[in-house]
Coordinates of C-alpha atoms in Angstrom, one line a residue:
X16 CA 18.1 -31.5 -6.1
X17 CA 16.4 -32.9 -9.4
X18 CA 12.4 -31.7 -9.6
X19 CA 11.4 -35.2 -8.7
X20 CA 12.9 -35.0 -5.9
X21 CA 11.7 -31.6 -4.7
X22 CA 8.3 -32.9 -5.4
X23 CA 8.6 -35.8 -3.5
X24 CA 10.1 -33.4 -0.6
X25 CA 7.4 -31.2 -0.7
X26 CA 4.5 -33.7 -0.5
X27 CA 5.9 -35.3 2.5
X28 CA 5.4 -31.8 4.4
X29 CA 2.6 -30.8 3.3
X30 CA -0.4 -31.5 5.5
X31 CA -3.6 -31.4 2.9
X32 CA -6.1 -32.0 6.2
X33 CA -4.3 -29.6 8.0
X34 CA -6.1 -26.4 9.1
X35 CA -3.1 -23.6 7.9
X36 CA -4.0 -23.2 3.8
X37 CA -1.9 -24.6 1.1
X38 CA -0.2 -22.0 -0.3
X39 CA 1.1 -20.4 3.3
X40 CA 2.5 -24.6 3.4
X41 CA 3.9 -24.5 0.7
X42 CA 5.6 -21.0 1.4
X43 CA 7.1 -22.0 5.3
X44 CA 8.2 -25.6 3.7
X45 CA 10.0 -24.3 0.9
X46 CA 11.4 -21.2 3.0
X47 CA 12.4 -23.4 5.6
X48 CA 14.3 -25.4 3.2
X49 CA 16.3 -22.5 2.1
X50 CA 17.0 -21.2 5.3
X51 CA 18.5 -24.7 6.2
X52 CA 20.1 -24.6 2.9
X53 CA 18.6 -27.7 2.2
X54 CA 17.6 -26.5 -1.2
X55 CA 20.9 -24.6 -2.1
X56 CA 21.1 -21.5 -4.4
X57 CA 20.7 -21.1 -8.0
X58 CA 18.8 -24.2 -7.7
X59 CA 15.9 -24.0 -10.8
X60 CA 12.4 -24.4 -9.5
X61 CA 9.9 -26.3 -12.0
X62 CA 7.3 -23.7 -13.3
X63 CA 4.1 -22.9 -11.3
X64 CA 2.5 -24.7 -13.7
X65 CA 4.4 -28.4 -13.3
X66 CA 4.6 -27.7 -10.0
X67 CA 0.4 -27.3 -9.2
X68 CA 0.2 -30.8 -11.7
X69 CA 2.7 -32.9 -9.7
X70 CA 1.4 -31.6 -6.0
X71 CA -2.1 -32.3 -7.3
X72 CA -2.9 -28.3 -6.2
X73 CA -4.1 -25.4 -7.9
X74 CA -1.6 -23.3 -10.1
X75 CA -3.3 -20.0 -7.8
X76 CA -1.7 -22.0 -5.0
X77 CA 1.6 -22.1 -6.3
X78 CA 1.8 -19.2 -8.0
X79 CA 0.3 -17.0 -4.4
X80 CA 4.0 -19.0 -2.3
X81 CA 6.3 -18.2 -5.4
X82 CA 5.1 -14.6 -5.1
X83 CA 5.5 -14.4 -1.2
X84 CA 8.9 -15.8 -1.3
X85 CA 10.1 -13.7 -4.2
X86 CA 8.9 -10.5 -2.6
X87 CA 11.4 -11.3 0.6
X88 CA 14.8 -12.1 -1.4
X89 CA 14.1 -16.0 -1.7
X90 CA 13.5 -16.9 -5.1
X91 CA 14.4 -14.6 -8.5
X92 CA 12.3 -15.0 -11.6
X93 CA 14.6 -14.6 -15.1
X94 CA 12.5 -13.5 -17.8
X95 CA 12.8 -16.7 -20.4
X96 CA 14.6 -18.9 -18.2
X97 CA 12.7 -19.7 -14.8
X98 CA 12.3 -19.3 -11.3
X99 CA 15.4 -19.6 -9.3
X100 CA 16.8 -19.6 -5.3
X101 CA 18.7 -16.8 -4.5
X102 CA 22.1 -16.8 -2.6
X103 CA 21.3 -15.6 0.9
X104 CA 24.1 -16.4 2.5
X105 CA 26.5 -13.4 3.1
X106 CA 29.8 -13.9 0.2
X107 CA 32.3 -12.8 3.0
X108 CA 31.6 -15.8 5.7
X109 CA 33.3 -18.6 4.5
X110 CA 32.3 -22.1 5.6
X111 CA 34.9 -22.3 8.6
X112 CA 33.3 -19.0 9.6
X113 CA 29.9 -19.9 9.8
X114 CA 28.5 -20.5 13.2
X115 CA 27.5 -23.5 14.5
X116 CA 24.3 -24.1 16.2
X117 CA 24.6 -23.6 19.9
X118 CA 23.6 -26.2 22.5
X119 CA 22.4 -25.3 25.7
X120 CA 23.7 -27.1 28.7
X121 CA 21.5 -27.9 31.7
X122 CA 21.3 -24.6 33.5
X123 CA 22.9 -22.4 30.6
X124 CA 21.5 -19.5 29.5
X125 CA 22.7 -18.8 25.9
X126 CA 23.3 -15.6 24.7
X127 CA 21.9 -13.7 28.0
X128 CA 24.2 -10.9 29.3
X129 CA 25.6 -11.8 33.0
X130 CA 23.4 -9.5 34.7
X131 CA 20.5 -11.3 32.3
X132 CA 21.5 -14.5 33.4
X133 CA 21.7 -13.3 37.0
X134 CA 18.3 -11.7 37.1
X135 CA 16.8 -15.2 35.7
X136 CA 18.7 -17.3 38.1
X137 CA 17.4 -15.2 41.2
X138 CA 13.7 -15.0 40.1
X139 CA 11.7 -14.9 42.7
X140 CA 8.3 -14.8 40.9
X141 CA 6.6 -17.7 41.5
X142 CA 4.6 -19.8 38.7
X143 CA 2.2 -20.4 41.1
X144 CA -0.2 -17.2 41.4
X145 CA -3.6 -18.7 43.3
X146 CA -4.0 -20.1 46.0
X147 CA -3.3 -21.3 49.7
X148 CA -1.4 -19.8 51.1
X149 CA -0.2 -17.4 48.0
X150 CA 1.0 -14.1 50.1
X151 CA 0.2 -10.8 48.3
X152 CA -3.2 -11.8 46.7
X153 CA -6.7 -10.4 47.1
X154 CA -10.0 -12.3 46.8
X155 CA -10.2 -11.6 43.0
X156 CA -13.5 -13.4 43.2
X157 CA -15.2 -10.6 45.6
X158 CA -14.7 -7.8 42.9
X159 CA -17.9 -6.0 42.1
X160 CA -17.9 -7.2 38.4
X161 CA -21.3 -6.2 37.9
X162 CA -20.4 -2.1 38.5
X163 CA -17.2 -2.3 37.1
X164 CA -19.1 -3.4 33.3
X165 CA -21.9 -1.0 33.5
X166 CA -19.0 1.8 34.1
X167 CA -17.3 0.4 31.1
X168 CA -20.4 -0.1 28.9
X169 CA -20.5 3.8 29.8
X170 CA -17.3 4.2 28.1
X171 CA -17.6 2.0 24.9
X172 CA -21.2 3.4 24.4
X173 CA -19.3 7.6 24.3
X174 CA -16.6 5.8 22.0
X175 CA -13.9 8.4 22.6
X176 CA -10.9 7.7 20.2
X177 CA -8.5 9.4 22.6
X178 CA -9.2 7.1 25.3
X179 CA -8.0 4.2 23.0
X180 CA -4.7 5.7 21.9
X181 CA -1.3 5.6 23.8
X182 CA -1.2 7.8 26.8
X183 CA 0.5 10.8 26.9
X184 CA 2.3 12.3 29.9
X185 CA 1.6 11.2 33.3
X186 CA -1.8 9.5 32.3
X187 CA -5.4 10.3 32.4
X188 CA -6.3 13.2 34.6
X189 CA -9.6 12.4 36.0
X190 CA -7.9 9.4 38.1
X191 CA -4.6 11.3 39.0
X192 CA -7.2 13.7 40.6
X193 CA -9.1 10.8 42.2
X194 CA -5.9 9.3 43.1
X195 CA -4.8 12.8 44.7
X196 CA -8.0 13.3 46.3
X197 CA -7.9 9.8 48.0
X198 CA -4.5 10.0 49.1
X199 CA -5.0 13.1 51.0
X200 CA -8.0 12.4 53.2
X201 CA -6.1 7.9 53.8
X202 CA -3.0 8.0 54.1
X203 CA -2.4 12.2 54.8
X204 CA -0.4 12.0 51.3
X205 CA 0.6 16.1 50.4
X206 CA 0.4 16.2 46.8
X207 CA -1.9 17.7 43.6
X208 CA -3.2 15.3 40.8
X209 CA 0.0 16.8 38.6
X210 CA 3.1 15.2 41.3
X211 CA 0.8 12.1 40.7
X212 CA 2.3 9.6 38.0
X213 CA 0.1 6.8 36.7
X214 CA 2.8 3.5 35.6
X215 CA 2.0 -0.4 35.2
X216 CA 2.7 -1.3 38.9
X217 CA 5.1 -1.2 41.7
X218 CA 8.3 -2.6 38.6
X219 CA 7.8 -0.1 36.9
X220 CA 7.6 2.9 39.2
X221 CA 10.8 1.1 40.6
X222 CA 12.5 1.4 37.0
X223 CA 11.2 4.7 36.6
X224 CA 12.4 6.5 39.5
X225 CA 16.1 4.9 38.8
X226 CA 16.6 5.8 35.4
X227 CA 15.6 9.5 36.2
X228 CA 17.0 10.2 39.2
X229 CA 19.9 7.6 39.8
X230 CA 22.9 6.2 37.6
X231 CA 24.4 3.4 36.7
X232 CA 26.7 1.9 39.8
X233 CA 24.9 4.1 42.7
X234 CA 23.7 2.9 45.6
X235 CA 20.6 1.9 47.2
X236 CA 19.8 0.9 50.9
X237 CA 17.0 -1.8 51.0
X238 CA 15.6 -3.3 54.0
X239 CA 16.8 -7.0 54.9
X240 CA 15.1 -8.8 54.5
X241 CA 12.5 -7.0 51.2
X242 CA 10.3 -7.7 48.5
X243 CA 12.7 -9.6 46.0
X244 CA 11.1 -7.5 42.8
X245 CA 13.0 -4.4 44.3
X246 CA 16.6 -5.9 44.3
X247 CA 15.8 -7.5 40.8
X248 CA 15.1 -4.3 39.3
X249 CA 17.7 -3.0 41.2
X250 CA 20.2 -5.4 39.6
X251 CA 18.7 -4.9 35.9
X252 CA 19.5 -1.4 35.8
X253 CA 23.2 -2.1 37.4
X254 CA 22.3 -0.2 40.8
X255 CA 24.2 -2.0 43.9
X256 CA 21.4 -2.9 46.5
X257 CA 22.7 -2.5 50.3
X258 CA 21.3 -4.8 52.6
X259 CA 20.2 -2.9 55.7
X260 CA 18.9 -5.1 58.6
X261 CA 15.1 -4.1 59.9
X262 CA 14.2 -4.6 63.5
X263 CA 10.8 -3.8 65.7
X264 CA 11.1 -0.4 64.9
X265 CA 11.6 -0.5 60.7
X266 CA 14.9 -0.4 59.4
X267 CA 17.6 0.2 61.1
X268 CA 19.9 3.1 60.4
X269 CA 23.9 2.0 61.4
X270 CA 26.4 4.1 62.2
X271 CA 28.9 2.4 59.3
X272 CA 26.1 2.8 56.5
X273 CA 25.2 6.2 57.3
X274 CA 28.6 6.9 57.0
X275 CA 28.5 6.5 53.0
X276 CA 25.2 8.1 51.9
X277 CA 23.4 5.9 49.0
X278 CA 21.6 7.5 46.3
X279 CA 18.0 5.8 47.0
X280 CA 16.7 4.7 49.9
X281 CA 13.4 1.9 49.7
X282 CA 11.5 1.3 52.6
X283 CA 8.2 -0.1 53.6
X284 CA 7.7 2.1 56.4
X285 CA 3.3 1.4 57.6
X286 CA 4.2 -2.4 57.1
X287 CA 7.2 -3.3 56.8
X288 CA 7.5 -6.3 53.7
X289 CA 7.8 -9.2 54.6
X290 CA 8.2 -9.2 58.3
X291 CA 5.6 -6.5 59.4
X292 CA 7.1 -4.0 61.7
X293 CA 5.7 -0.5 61.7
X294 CA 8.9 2.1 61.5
X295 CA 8.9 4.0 64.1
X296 CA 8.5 7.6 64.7
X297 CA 11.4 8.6 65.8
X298 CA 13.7 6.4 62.3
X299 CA 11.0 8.1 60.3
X300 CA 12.3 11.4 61.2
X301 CA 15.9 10.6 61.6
X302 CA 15.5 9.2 57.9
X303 CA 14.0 12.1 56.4
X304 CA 16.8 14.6 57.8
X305 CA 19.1 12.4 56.4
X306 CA 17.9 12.2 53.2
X307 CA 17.7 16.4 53.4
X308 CA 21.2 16.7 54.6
X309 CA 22.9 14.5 51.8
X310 CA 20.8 14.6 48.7
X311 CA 19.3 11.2 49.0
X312 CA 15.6 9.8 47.4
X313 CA 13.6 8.3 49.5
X314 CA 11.2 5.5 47.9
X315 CA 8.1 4.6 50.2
X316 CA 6.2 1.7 48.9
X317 CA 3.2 1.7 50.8
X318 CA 1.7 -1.9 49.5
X319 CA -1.1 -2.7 51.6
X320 CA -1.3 0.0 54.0
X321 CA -5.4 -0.1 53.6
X322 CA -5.6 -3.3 55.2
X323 CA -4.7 -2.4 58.9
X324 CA -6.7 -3.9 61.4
X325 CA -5.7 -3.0 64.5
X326 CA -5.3 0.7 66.1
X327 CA -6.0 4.4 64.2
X328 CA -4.5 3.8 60.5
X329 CA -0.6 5.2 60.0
X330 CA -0.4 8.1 58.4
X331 CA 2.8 8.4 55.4
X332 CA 6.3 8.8 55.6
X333 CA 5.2 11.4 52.4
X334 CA 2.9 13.2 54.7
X335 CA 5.8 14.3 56.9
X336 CA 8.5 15.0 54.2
X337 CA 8.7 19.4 53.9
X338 CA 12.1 18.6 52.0
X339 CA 10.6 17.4 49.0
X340 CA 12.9 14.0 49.5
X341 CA 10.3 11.3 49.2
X342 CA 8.8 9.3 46.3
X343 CA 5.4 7.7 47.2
X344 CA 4.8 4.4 45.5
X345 CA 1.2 2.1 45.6
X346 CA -0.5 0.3 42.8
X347 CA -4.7 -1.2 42.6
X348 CA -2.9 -4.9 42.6
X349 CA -3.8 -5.4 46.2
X350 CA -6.9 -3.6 46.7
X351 CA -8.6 -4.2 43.5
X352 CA -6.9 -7.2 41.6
X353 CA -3.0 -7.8 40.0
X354 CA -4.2 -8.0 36.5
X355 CA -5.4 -4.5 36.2
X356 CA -1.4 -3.9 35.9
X357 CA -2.1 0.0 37.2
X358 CA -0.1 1.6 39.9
X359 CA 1.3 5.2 40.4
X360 CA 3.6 7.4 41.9
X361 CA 3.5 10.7 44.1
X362 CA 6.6 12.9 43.0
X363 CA 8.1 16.3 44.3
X364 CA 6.5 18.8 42.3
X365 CA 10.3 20.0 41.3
X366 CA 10.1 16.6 39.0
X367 CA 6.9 15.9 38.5
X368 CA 7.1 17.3 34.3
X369 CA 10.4 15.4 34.2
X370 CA 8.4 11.9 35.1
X371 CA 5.5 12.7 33.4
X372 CA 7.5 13.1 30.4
X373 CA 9.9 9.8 30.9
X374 CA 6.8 7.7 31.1
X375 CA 5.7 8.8 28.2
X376 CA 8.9 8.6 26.2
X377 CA 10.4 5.1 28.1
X378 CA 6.9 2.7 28.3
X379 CA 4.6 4.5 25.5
X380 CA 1.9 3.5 28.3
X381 CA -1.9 3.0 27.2
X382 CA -4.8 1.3 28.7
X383 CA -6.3 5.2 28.8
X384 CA -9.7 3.0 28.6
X385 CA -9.2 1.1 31.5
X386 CA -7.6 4.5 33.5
X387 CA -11.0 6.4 32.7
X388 CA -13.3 3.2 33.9
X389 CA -10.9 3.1 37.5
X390 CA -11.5 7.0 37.9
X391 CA -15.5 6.3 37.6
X392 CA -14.7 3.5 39.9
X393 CA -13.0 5.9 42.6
X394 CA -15.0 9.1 42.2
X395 CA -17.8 7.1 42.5
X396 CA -17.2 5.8 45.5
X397 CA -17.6 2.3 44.8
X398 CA -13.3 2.0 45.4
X399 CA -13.9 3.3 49.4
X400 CA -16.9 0.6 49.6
X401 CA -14.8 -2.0 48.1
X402 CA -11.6 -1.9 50.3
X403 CA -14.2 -1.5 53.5
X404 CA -15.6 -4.9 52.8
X405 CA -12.7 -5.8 52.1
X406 CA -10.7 -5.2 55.2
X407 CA -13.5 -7.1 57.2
X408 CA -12.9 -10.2 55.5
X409 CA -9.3 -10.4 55.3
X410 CA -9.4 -9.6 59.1
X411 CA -12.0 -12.9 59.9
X412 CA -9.8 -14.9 57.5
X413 CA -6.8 -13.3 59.3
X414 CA -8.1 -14.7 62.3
X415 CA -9.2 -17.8 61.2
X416 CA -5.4 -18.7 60.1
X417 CA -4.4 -17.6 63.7
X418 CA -6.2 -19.9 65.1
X419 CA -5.3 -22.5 62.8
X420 CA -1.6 -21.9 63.7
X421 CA -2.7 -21.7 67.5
X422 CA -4.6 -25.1 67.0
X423 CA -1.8 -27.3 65.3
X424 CA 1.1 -25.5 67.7
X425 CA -0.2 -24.6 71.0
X426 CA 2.1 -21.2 70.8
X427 CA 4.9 -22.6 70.2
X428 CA 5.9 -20.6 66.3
X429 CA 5.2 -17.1 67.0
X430 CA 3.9 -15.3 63.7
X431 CA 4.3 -11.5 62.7
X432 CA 2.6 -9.2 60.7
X433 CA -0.4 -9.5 61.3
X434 CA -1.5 -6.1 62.1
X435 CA -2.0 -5.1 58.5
X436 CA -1.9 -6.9 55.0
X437 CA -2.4 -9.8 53.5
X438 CA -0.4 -12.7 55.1
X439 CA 1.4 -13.4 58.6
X440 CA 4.5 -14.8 58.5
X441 CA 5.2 -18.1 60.5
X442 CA 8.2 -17.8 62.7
X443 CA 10.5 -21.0 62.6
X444 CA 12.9 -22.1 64.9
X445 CA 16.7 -21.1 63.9
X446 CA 18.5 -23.9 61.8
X447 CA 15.3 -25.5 60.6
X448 CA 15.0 -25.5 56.7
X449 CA 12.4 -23.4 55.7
X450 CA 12.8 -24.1 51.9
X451 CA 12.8 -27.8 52.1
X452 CA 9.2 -27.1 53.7
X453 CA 7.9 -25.0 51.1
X454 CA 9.0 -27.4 48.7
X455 CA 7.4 -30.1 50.6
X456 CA 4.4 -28.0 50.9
X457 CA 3.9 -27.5 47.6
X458 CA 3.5 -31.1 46.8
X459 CA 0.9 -31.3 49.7
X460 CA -0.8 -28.7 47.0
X461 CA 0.3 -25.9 49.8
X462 CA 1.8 -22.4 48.9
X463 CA 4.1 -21.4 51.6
X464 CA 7.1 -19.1 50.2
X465 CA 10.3 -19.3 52.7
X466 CA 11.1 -16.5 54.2
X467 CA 14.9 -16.5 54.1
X468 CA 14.4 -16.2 50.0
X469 CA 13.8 -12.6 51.2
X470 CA 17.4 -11.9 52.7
X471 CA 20.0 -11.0 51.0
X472 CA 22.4 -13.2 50.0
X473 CA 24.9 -14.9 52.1
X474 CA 22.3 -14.1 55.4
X475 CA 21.5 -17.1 57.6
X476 CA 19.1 -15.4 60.0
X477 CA 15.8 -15.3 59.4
X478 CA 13.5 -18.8 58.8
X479 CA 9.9 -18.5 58.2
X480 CA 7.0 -19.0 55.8
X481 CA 4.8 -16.2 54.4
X482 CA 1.2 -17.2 54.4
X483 CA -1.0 -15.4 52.6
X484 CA -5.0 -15.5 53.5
X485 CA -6.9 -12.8 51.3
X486 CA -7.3 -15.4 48.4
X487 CA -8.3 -18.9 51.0
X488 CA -12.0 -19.3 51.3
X489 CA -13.0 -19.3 55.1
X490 CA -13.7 -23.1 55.1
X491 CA -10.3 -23.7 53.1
X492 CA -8.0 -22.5 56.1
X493 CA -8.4 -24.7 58.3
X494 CA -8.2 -27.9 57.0
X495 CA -5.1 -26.9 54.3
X496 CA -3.3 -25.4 57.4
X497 CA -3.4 -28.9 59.1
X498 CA -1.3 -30.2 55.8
X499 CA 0.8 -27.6 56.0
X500 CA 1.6 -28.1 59.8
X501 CA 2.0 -31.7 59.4
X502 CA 4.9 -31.1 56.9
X503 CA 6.3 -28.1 59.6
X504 CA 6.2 -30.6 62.4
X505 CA 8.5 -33.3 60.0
X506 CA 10.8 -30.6 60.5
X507 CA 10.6 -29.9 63.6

């Protein structure tokens, strides 16, 4: 490429009203051109100083992008003959060897693994985080902002380093203790601030607990139909997720699976996710004998059990274990709010050190500031007074979405669980097409995830749409139920 030329090049791309400066232009157009081999090697570039008089730019400016791109490998300056591009591409790949660019077909995923490909083709995240009828989210906009700053103003006025560097072992131990302290006296949890683990949520406790205690190709029992974030980490850490069915009484123990012992064992046992059934005492027991007698790790999530709003709150599957079997799971996403990305674990004290020093060495965890402001939060009893209020509104606005249902049906859909947590799930008739409603819904501006995304694959059973009512305003409910119904009763 003759000089004139590269001038000519370089003026077309470089944007002089633009707001990145000159000389990091001139550096990413000139690199770029490399890279592309646009501008091959060995080619001689005109001195700093014909270069600044031809752009119509300061020699500085010139000189500052020869100096970046010489300090990466791009151009080499010979003493008494110029500045020159470097030959960056390797001597032993010849032209026939040099790899193409890759086009992606619709519904490819280049270069992902095949269980990377899998876990992005069976996402069940949804973009959609707000709204009606989103089913796991709190009223975000009832959180006592006001208390939670003054308790952080607290912090930022002692201005402790450690409390802004990584976290080390099991996290900070003013909230393990307040987490310890309220887990024994709500949900009858047996455990010490040191078997209490403090991770980045419910995903993360999940991955955890696998790569510690289980390996690659065991099993684990999950309850059909579950929370899809458990069979997606599941599948990313190449563990084989058993489908076992759940009935009125939790999930169900048959004879054939209990004849082949898995390694873990995830339950939802106070409210059972997504359909709501309480496990009974007599499976609870029955469970935890069987985990005992062959070796097998229990995981309780125990999601939303603060939200129960009928009958004397369930006490833990934990709370009864003496076999040191079970691994408690719960995170602040549903009683505080899913941004504050903090959720912990209640392990037997035989691995408690082992945990506290995995998530330490795996995650290289921090927001130590943030731990310190939720123990404040907790010890100062503003976390009881929160979920309190709490629980009274989500059980009006529970209400108010039964009656909705009750209004546009005449009890004709039955919905369950709405004992506890945050949504009830809208029973629909056999056959009927639960995901061509919640895609229709969402088009009406309605949330309304299909329950049979829940079962595992290859299941028919099950049709239904969770409806979450934490996050709708009371005056909301109503009238965006009626769209809702109108698109139910299409399909009807």
């Amino acid at each position: 490429m003759k000089i004139a030329t590269l001038t000519d090049f370089l003026l077309q791309r470089i944007d002089r009203a633009g707001g990145q400066p000159l000389n990091r232009q001139l550096y990413q157009v000139i690199r770029a051109a490399i890279l592309a081999e646009v501008l091959p090697a060995g080619l001689q570039l005109p001195s700093s100083r014909d270069l600044a008089r031809e752009l119509g730019i300061s020699r500085n400016t010139v000189i500052s992008a020869y100096d970046h791109l010489s300090s990466e490998g791009y151009l080499a300056t010979r003493t008494g003959a110029g500045t020159f591009i470097t030959d960056t591409v390797p001597d032993q790949l010849s032209d026939a060897n040099r790899a193409e660019p890759a086009l992606a077909g619709a519904g490819q995923h280049v270069g992902l693994s095949a269980r990377g490909a899998r876990l992005v083709r069976r996402a069940g995240a949804s973009k959609t985080q707000w709204g009606a009828f989103m089913p796991g989210v709190p009223d975000i906009t009832r959180f006592p902002v006001k208390v939670w700053s003054r308790l952080q103003n607290v912090h930022w006025q002692r201005g402790k380093p450690e409390l802004l560097s990584y976290a080390s072992g099991a996290g900070y131990l003013p909230l393990r203790e307040a987490i310890a302290d309220y887990l024994r006296v709500a949900r009858s949890v047996n455990c010490h601030a040191g078997q209490v683990i403090i991770t980045a949520g419910i995903h993360q406790s999940i991955d955890l607990a696998a790569k510690l205690l289980g390996e690659s190709g065991d099993r684990a029992w999950v309850e059909d139909p579950c929370y899809w974030g458990t069979h997606s980490v599941l599948n990313s850490l190449d563990l084989a997720p058993v489908p076992v069915p759940v009935d009125d009484e939790g999930m169900t123990l048959p004879p054939d699976a209990l004849r082949t012992p898995p390694r873990f064992i995830f339950v939802t046992p106070s409210h059972q996710y997504p359909l709501g059934p309480v496990m009974s005492l007599a499976r609870r027991r029955a469970l935890l004998e069987y985990a005992a007698k062959h070796q097998v790790w229990i995981m309780e999530d125990d999601y939303d059990s603060e939200f129960r709003y009928t009958g004397r709150p369930l006490a833990s599957l934990q709370g009864m274990d003496t076999f040191q079997r079970v691994v408690y799971l719960g995170s602040f996403s549903k009683t505080l709010f899913p941004g504050l990305r903090i959720g912990f674990m209640v392990v037997p004290e035989p691995v408690a050190d082992a945990f506290a020093t995995g998530v330490s060495e795996l995650y290289r965890g921090g927001q130590i500031f943030t731990q310190a402001v939720l123990a404040d939060f907790m010890a100062q009893g503003y976390f009881a007074s929160h979920i309190r209020r709490m629980r009274q509104l989500y059980a009006q606005r529970r209400q108010l979405l039964q009656q909705a249902i009750d209004d546009s049906f005449g009890g004709r859909l039955a919905t369950t669980g709405g004992d506890a947590g945050l949504h009830l799930t809208l029973v629909l008739p056999d056959g009927c097409d639960d995901q061509a409603i919640s895609r229709e819904a969402a088009l009406a501006g309605v949330i309304a995830r299909p329950l049979s995304g829940y079962y595992s694959q290859g299941r028919q059973d099950g049709r239904g749409l969770l409806l979450g009512y934490a996050c709708v305003p009371d005056e909301m409910i109503q009238p965006t139920f009626a769209r809702l119904a109108q698109v139910v009763k299409d399909y009807l």
